[in-house]
Every structure is written in structure tokens, then in C-alpha cells.
PDB file of C-alpha atoms and ligand atoms in Angstrom:
ATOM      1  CA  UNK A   1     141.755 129.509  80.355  1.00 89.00           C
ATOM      2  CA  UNK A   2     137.681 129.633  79.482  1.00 95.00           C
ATOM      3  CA  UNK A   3     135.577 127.191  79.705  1.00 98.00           C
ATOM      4  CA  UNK A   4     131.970 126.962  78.064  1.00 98.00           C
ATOM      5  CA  UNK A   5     128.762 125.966  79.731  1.00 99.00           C
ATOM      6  CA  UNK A   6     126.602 124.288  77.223  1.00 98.00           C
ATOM      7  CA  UNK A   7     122.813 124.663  78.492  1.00 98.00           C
ATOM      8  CA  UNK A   8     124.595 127.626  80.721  1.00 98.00           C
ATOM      9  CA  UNK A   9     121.034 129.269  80.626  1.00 98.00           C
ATOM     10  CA  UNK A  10     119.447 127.400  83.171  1.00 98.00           C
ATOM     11  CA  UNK A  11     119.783 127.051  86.961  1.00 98.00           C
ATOM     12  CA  UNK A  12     122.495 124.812  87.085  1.00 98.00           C
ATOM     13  CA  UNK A  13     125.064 126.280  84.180  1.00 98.00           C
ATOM     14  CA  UNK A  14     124.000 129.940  85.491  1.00 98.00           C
ATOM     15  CA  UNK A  15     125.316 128.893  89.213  1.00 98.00           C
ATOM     16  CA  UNK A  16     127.916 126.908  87.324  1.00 98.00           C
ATOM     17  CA  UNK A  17     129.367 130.072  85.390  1.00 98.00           C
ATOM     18  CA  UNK A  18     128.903 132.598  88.823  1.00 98.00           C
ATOM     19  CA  UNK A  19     130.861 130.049  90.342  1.00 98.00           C
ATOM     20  CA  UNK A  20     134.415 130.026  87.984  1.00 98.00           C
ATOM     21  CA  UNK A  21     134.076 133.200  86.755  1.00 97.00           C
ATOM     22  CA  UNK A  22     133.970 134.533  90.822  1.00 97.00           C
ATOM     23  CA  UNK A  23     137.046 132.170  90.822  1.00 96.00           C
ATOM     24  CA  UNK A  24     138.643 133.929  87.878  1.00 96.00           C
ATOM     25  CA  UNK A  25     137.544 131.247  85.097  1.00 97.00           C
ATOM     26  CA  UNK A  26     136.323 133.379  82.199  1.00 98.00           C
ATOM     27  CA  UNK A  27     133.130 131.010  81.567  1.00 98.00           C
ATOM     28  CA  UNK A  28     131.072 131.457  77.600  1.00 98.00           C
ATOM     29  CA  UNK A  29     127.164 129.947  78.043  1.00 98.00           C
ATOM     30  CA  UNK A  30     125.923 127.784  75.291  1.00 98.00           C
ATOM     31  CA  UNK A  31     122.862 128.021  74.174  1.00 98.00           C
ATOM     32  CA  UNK A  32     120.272 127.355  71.297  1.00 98.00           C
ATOM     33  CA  UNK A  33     119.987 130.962  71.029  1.00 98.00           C
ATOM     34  CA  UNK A  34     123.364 133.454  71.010  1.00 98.00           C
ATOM     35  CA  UNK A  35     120.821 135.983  71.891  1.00 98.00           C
ATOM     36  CA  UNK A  36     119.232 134.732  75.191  1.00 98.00           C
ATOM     37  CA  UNK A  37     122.740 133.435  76.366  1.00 98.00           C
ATOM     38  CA  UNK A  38     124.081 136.709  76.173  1.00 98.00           C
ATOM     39  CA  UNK A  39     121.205 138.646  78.142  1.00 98.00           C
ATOM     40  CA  UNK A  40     121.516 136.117  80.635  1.00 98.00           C
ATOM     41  CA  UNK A  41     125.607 136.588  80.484  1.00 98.00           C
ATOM     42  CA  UNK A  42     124.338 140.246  80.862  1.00 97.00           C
ATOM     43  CA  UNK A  43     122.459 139.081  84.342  1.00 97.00           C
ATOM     44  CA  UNK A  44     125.013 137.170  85.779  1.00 97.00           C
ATOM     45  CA  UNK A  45     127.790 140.082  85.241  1.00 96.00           C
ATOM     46  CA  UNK A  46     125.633 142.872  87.273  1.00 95.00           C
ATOM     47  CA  UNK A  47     125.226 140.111  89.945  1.00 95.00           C
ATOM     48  CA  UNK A  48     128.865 139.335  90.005  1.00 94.00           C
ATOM     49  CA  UNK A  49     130.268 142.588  89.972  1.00 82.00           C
ATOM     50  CA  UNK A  50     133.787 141.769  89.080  1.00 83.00           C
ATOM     51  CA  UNK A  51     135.722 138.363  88.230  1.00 82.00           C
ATOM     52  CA  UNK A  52     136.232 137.146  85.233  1.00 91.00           C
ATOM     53  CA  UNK A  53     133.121 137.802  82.526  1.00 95.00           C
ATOM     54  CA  UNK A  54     131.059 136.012  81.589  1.00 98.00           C
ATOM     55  CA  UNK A  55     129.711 135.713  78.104  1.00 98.00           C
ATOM     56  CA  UNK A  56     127.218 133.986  75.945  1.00 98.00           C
ATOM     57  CA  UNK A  57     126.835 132.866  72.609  1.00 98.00           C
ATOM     58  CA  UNK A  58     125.487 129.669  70.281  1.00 98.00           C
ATOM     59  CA  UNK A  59     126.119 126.033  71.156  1.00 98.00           C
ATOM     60  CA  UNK A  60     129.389 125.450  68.794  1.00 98.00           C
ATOM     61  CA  UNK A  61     130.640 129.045  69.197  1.00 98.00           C
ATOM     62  CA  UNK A  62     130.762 128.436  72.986  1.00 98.00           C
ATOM     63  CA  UNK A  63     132.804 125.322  72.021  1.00 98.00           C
ATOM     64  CA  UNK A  64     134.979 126.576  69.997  1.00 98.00           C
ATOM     65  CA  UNK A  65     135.457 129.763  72.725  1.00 98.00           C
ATOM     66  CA  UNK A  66     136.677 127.026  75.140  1.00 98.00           C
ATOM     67  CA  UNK A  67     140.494 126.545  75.151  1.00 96.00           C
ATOM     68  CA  UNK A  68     140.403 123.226  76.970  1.00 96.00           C
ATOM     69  CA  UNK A  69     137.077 121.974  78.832  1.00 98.00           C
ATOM     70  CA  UNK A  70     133.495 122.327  77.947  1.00 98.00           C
ATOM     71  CA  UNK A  71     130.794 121.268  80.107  1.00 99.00           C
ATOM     72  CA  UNK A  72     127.927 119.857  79.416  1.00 99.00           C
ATOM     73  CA  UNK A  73     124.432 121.030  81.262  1.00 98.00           C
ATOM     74  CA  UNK A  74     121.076 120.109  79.442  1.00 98.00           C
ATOM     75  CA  UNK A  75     118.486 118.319  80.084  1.00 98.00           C
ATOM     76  CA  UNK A  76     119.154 114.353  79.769  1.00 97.00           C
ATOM     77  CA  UNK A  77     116.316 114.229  76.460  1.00 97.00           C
ATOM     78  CA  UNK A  78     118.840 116.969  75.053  1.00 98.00           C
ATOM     79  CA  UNK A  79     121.899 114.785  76.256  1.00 98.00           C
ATOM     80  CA  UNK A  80     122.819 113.053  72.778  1.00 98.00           C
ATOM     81  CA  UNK A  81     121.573 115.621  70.142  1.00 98.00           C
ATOM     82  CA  UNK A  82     123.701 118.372  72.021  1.00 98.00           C
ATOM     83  CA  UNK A  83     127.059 116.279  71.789  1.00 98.00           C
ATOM     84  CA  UNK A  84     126.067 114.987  68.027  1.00 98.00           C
ATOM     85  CA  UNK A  85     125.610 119.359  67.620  1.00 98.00           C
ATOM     86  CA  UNK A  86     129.170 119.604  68.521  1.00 98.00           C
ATOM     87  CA  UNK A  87     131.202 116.316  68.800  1.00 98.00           C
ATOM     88  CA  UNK A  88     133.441 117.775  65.469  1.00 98.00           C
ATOM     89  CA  UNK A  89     134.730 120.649  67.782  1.00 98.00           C
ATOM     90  CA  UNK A  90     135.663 118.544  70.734  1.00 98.00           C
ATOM     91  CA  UNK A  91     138.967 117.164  69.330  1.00 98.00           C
ATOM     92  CA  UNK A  92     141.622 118.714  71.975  1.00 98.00           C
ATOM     93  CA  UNK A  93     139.310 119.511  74.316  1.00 98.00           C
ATOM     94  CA  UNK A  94     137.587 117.575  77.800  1.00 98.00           C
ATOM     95  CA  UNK A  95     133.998 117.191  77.799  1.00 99.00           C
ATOM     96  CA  UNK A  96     132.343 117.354  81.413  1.00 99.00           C
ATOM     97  CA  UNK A  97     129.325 115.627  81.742  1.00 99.00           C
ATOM     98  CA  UNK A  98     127.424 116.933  84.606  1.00 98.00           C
ATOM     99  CA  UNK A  99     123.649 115.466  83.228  1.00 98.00           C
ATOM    100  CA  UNK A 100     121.505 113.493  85.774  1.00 98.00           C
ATOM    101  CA  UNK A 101     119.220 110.927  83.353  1.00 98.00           C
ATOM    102  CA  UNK A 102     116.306 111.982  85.542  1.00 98.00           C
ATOM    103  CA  UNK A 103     113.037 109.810  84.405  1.00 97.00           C
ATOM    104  CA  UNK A 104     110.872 111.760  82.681  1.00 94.00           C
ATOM    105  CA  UNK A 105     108.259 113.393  85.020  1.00 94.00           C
ATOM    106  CA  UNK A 106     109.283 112.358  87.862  1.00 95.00           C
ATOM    107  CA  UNK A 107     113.315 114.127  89.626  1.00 95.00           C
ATOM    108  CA  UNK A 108     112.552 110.609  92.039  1.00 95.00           C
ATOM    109  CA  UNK A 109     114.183 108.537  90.081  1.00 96.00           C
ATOM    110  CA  UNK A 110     116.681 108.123  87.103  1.00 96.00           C
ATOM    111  CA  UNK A 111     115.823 105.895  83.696  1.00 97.00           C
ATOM    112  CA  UNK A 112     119.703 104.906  82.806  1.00 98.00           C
ATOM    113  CA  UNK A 113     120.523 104.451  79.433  1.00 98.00           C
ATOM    114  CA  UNK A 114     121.947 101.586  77.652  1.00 98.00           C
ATOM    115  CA  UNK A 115     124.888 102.568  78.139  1.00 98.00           C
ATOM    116  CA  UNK A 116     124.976 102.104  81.688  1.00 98.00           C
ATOM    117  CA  UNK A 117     125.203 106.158  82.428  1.00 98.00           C
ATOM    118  CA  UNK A 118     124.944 109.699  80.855  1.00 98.00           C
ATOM    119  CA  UNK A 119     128.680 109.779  81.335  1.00 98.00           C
ATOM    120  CA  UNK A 120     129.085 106.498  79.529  1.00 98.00           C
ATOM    121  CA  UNK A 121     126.446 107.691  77.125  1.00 98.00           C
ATOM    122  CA  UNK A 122     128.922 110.578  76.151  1.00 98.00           C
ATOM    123  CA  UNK A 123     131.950 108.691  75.747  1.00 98.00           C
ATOM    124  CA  UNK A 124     130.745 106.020  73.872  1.00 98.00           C
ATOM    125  CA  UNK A 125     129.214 108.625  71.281  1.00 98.00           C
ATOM    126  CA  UNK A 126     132.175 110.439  71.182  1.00 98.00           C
ATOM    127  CA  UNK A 127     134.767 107.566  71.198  1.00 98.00           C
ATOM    128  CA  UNK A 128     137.529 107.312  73.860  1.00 94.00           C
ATOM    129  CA  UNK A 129     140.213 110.012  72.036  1.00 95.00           C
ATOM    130  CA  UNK A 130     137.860 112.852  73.240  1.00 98.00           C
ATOM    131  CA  UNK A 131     138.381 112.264  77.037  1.00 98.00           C
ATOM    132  CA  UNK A 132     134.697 112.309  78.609  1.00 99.00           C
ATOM    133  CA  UNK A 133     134.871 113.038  82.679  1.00 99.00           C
ATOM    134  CA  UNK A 134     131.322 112.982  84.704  1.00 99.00           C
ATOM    135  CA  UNK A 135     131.132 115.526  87.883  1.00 98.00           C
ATOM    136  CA  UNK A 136     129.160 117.820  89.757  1.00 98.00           C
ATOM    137  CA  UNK A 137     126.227 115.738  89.668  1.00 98.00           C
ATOM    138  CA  UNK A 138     125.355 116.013  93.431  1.00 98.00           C
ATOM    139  CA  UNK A 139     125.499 119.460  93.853  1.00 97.00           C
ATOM    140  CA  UNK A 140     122.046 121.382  93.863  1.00 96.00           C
ATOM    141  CA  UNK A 141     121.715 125.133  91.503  1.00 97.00           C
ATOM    142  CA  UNK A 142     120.456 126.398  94.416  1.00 95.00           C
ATOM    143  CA  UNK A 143     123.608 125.995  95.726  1.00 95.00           C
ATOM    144  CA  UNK A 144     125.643 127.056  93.687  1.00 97.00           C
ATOM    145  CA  UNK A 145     123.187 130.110  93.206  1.00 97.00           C
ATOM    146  CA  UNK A 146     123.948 131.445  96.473  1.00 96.00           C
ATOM    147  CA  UNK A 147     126.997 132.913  96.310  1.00 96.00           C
ATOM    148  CA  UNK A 148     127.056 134.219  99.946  1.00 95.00           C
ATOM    149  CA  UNK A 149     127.306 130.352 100.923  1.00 95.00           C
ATOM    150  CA  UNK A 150     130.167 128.209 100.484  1.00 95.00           C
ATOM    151  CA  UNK A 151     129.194 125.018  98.439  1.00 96.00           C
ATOM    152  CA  UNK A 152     128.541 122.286 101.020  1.00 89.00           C
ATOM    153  CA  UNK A 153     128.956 119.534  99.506  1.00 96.00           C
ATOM    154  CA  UNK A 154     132.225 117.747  98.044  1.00 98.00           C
ATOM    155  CA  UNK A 155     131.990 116.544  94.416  1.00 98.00           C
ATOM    156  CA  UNK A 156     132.634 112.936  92.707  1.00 98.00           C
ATOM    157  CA  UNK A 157     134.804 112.862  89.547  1.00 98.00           C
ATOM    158  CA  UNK A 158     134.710 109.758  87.023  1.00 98.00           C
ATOM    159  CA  UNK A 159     136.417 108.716  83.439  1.00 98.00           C
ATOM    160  CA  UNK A 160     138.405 106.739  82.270  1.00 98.00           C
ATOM    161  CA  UNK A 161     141.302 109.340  81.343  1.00 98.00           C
ATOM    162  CA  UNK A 162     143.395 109.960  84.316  1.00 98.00           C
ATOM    163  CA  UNK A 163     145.093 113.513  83.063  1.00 98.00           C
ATOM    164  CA  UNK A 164     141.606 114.688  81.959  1.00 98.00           C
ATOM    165  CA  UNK A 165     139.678 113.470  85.692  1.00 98.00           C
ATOM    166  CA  UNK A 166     142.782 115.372  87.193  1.00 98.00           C
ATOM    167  CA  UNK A 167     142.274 118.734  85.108  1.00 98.00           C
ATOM    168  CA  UNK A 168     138.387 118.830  86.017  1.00 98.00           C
ATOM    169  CA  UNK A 169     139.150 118.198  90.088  1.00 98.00           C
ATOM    170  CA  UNK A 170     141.857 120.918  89.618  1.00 98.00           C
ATOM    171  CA  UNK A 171     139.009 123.014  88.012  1.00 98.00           C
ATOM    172  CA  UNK A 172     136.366 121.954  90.200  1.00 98.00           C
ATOM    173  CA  UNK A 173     138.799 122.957  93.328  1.00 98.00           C
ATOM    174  CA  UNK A 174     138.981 126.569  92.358  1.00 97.00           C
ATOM    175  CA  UNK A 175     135.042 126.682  94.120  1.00 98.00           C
ATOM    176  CA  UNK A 176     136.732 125.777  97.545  1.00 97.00           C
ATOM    177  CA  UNK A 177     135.139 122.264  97.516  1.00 97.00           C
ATOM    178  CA  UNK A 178     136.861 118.659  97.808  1.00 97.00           C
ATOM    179  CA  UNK A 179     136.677 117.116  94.394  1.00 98.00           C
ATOM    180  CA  UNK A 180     137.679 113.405  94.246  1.00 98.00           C
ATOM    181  CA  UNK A 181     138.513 110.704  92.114  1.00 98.00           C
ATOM    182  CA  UNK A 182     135.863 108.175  91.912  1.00 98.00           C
ATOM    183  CA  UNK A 183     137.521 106.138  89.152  1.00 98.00           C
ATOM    184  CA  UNK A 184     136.386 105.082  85.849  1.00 98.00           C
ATOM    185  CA  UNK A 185     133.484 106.038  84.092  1.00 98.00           C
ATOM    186  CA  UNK A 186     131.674 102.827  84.955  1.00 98.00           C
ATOM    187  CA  UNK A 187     131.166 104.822  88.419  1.00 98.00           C
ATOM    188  CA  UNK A 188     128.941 107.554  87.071  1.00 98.00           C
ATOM    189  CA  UNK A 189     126.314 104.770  87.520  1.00 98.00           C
ATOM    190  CA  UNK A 190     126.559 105.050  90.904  1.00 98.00           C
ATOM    191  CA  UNK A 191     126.849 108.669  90.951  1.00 98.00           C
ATOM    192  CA  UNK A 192     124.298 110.084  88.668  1.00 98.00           C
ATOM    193  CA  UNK A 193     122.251 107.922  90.359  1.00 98.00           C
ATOM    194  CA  UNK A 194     122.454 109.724  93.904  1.00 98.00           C
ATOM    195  CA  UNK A 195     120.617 112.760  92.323  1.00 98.00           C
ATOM    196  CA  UNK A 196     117.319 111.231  92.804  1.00 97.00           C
ATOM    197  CA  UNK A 197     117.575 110.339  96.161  1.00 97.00           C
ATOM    198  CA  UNK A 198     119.066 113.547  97.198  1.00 96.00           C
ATOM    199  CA  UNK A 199     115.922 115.518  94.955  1.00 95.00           C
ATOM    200  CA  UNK A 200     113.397 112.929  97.481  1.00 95.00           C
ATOM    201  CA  UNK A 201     115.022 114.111 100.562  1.00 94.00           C
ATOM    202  CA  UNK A 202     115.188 117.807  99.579  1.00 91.00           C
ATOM    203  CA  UNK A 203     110.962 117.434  98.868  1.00 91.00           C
ATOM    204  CA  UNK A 204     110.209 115.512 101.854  1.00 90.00           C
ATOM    205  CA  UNK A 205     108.111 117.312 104.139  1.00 87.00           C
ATOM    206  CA  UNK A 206     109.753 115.150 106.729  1.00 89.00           C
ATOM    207  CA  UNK A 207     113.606 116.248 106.884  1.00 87.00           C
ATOM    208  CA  UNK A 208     114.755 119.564 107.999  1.00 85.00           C
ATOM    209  CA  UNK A 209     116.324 121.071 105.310  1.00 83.00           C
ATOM    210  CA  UNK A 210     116.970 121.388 101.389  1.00 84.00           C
ATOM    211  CA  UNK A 211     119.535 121.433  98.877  1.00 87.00           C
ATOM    212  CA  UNK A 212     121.569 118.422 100.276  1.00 89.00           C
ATOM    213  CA  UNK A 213     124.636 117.487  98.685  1.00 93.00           C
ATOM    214  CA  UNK A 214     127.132 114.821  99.472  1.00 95.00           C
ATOM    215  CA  UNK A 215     130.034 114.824 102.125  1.00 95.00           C
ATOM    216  CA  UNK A 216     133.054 112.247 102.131  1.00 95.00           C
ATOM    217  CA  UNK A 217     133.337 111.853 105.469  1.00 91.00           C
ATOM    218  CA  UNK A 218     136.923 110.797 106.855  1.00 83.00           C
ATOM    219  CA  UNK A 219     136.615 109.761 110.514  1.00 85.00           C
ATOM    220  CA  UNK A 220     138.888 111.468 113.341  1.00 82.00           C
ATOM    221  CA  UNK A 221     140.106 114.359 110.953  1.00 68.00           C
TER     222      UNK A 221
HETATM  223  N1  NAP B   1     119.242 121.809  88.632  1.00 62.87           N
HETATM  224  C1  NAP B   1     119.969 121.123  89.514  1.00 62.87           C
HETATM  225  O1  NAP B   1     119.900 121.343  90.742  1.00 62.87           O
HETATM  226  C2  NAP B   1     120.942 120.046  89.026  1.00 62.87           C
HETATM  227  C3  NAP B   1     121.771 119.384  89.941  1.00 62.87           C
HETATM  228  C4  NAP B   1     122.679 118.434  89.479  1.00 62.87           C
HETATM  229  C5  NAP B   1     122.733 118.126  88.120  1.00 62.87           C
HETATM  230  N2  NAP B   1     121.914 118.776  87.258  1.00 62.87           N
HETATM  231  C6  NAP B   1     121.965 118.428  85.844  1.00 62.87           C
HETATM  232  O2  NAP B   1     122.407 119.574  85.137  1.00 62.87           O
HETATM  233  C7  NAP B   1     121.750 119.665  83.872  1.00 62.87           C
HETATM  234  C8  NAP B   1     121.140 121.045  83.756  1.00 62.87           C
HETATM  235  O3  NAP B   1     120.181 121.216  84.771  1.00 62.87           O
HETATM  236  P1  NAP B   1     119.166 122.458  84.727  1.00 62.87           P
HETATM  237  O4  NAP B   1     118.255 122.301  85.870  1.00 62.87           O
HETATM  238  O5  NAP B   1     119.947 123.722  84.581  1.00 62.87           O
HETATM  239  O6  NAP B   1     118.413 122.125  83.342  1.00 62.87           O
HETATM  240  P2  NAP B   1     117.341 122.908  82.468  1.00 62.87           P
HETATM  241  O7  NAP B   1     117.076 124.254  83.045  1.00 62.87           O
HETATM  242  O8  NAP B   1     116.161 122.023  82.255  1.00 62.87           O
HETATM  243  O9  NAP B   1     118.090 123.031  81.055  1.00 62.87           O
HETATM  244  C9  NAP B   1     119.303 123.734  80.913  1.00 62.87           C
HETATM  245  C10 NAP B   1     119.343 124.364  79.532  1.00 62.87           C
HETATM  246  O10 NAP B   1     119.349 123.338  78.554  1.00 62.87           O
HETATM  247  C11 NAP B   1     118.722 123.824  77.367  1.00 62.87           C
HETATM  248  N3  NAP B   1     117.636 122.904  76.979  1.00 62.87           N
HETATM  249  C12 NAP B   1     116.487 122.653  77.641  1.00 62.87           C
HETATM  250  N4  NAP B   1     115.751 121.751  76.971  1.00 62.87           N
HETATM  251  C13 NAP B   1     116.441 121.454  75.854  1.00 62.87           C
HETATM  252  C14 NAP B   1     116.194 120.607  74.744  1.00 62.87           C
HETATM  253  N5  NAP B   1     115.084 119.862  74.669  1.00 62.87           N
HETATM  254  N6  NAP B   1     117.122 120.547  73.768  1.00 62.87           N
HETATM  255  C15 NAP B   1     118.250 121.273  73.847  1.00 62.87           C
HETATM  256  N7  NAP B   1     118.537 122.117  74.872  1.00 62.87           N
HETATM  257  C16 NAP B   1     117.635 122.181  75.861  1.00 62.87           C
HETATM  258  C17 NAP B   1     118.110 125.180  77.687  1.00 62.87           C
HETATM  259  O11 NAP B   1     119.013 126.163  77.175  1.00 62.87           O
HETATM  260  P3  NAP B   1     118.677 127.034  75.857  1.00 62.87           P
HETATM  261  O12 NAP B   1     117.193 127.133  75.715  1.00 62.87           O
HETATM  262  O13 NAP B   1     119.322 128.339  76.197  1.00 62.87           O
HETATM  263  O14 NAP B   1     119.332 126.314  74.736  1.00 62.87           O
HETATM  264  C18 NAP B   1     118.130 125.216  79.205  1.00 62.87           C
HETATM  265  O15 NAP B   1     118.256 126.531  79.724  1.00 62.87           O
HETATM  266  C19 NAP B   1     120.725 118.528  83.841  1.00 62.87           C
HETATM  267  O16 NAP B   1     121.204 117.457  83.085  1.00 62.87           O
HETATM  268  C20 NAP B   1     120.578 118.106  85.285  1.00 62.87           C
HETATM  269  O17 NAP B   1     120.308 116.716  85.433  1.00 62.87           O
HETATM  270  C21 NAP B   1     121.020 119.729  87.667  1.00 62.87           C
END
């Protein structure tokens, strides 16, 4: 199985893809330019060393690379044009939403959309027979850039197609974190909207550390 990584050329998709491919996911970056996908595919190969590859090509090759899941990773202002660039190739497939709608200028806070979320956003654009599921929201690129560290966080998944949510936590479980169901999409409110606050702790001057993710935390185990 491959996945693609659609705005896989910037810090997030590019810890994304080091990520499965490590994990034996052969991963395709999507990107407004084949060109500068595949140099970066180049980059992440020689850093990797083994795995699965990683390759790169144009937005709706990528997609139609993918056998079953494509995630999406651009910038929120790139959120709707992206899926509207490819929404006639997702028929068959999952889309992952993993955009944070960040208000412009300032990673403090998020400026929702109508539409309640990002994730929300998606589905309703695409209509509920192409099975929209939000995750990895939480987790920082730096993270997942670091590929001598294990990923310290656990991850949140939301939609509102059961099979689909339970494909991406089986996916997202191949990076040795907890992935869980948060339940319908509705919840991506709650979740996309963590990212901020996280961001604000990671820049204060007045915590000890950076890069925080989020931990489910079960008592006594
Ligand atoms: N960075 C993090 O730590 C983090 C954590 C959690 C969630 N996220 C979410 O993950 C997504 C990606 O984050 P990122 O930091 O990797 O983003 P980014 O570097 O700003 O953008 C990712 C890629 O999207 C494409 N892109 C940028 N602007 C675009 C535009 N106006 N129109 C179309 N494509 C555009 C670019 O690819 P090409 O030029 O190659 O097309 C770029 O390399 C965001 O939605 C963010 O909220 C990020």
C-alpha cells in the first residue's frame, strides 16, 4: 500500500513521509511542482537509508499514486483549492485531513471556518461518499523530524466513517504511537483547535521544553 502526502514538501509532510516509509509505507509527496517534490523525495531517501522510498511528483499524480489514503498537509489558505485540485480522483480512496486553520499571522490561535473545522471543511466539499478522517493534528514536524526519537505524543482520530477512522489509526499505529478514536468529525473542532495552545506553550519563554504533543493519560496503568 502507498499513500501520498499532498503539501509533502514542507516540515510536516517531509517528517510525515520519513515516518511510514521507515515503517515500510511507500509514501509519493504532492506538490505544485513534480520537480521540487522529487529533489526533496531525493533528500529524504539519503536520510533514510533504507525502507520503503519515497517519491515525489504533482498534486493529482500523487493522488492517483495512492492505492487507498491520501493525506492532506498544506497550509489552511491552500486547504479548499487543494481538495477542489483533486476531489475527481478521490472516489475509492480516504482523505486525511491533518490541516490546523491557524489565523493568519499569528500560530496563537485558530480562525475556524464555517464549517465548524478544516476536517468538516473537507467533507462537506467533498460530500460524505469520499470518507474524510482528521488526525495528526497535535503532533509537532519537529517531531516527527527526529527520527532518533520516538514520537511522544499519542494522536486523535475523527470522521464520521467508522471503517475509514479505523484504517487511518491502523496506519497511524505503524509509527509506534497510540492513535484513538475521538468520534465524529464534529470533534476536529476540539482537536484542531489544541494546535494553538500547544504552538503558545512551545514559544513561551516560561516552560521548559518544546515540541509538546498530547498524552491520553489512563490512571494506574
Ligand atoms: N508544522 C507543524 O508542526 C504542524 C503540526 C501539526 C499540523 N500541521 C499542519 O500541517 C499542514 C502542513 O504544515 P507545514 O508546516 O508543513 O506547512 P507549510 O510548510 O506551510 O506548507 C506545506 C506545503 O504546502 C504547499 N503550499 C504552501 N502554500 C501553499 C499555497 N498557498 N497553495 C498551495 N500549496 C501551498 C507547499 O508545497 P509546494 O510548494 O511543494 O506545493 C508547502 O511545502 C498545515 O495545515 C499545518 O496546520 C503542521
Amino acid at each position: 500500500m502507498s499513500i501520498a502526502i499532498l503539501g509533502g514538501t514542507g516540515p510536516q509532510g517531509r517528517g510525515l513521509a520519513l515516518r511510514f516509509a521507515r515503517a515500510g509505507t511507500p509514501v509519493v509527496l504532492g506538490s505544485r511542482d513534480a520537480a521540487r517534490a522529487q529533489g526533496i523525495a531525493d533528500e529524504l531517501n539519503v536520510q533514510l537509508d533504507g525502507g520503503a522510498g519515497i517519491s515525489g511528483k504533482a498534486l493529482r499524480d500523487a493522488v492517483a499514486a495512492a492505492d487507498e489514503m491520501v493525506i492532506l498537509a498544506v497550509p489552511y489558505a491552500a486547504h479548499d483549492a487543494t481538495l477542489e485540485a483533486i476531489r475527481d480522483l478521490l472516489p475509492g480512496k480516504i482523505l486525511i485531513d491533518i490541516v490546523v486553520p491557524l489565523a493568519d499571522g499569528d500560530p496563537k490561535k485558530v480562525d475556524m471556518p464555517d464549517a465548524g473545522s478544516a476536517t468538516e471543511a473537507a467533507q462537506a466539499l467533498l460530500g460524505e461518499a469520499i470518507p474524510v478522517v482528521g488526525a495528526l493534528h497535535n503532533v509537532s514536524a519537529a517531531t516527527l523530524n527526529q527520527l532518533d526519537h520516538p514520537i511522544n505524543c499519542d494522536v486523535l482520530v475523527c470522521g464520521n466513517d467508522l471503517a475509514a477512522k479505523e484504517k487511518v489509526i491502523e496506519l497511524i499505529r505503524q509509527l509506534d504511537v497510540a492513535a484513538y478514536n475521538a468520534g465524529p468529525a464534529v470533534n476536529a473542532r476540539c482537536i484542531e483547535a489544541i494546535t494553538p495552545i500547544l504552538i503558545r506553550l512551545n514559544i513561551s519563554k516560561k516552560v521548559p521544553f518544546t515540541h509538546a504533543g498530547i498524552r491520553i493519560w489512563a490512571p494506574g496503568a
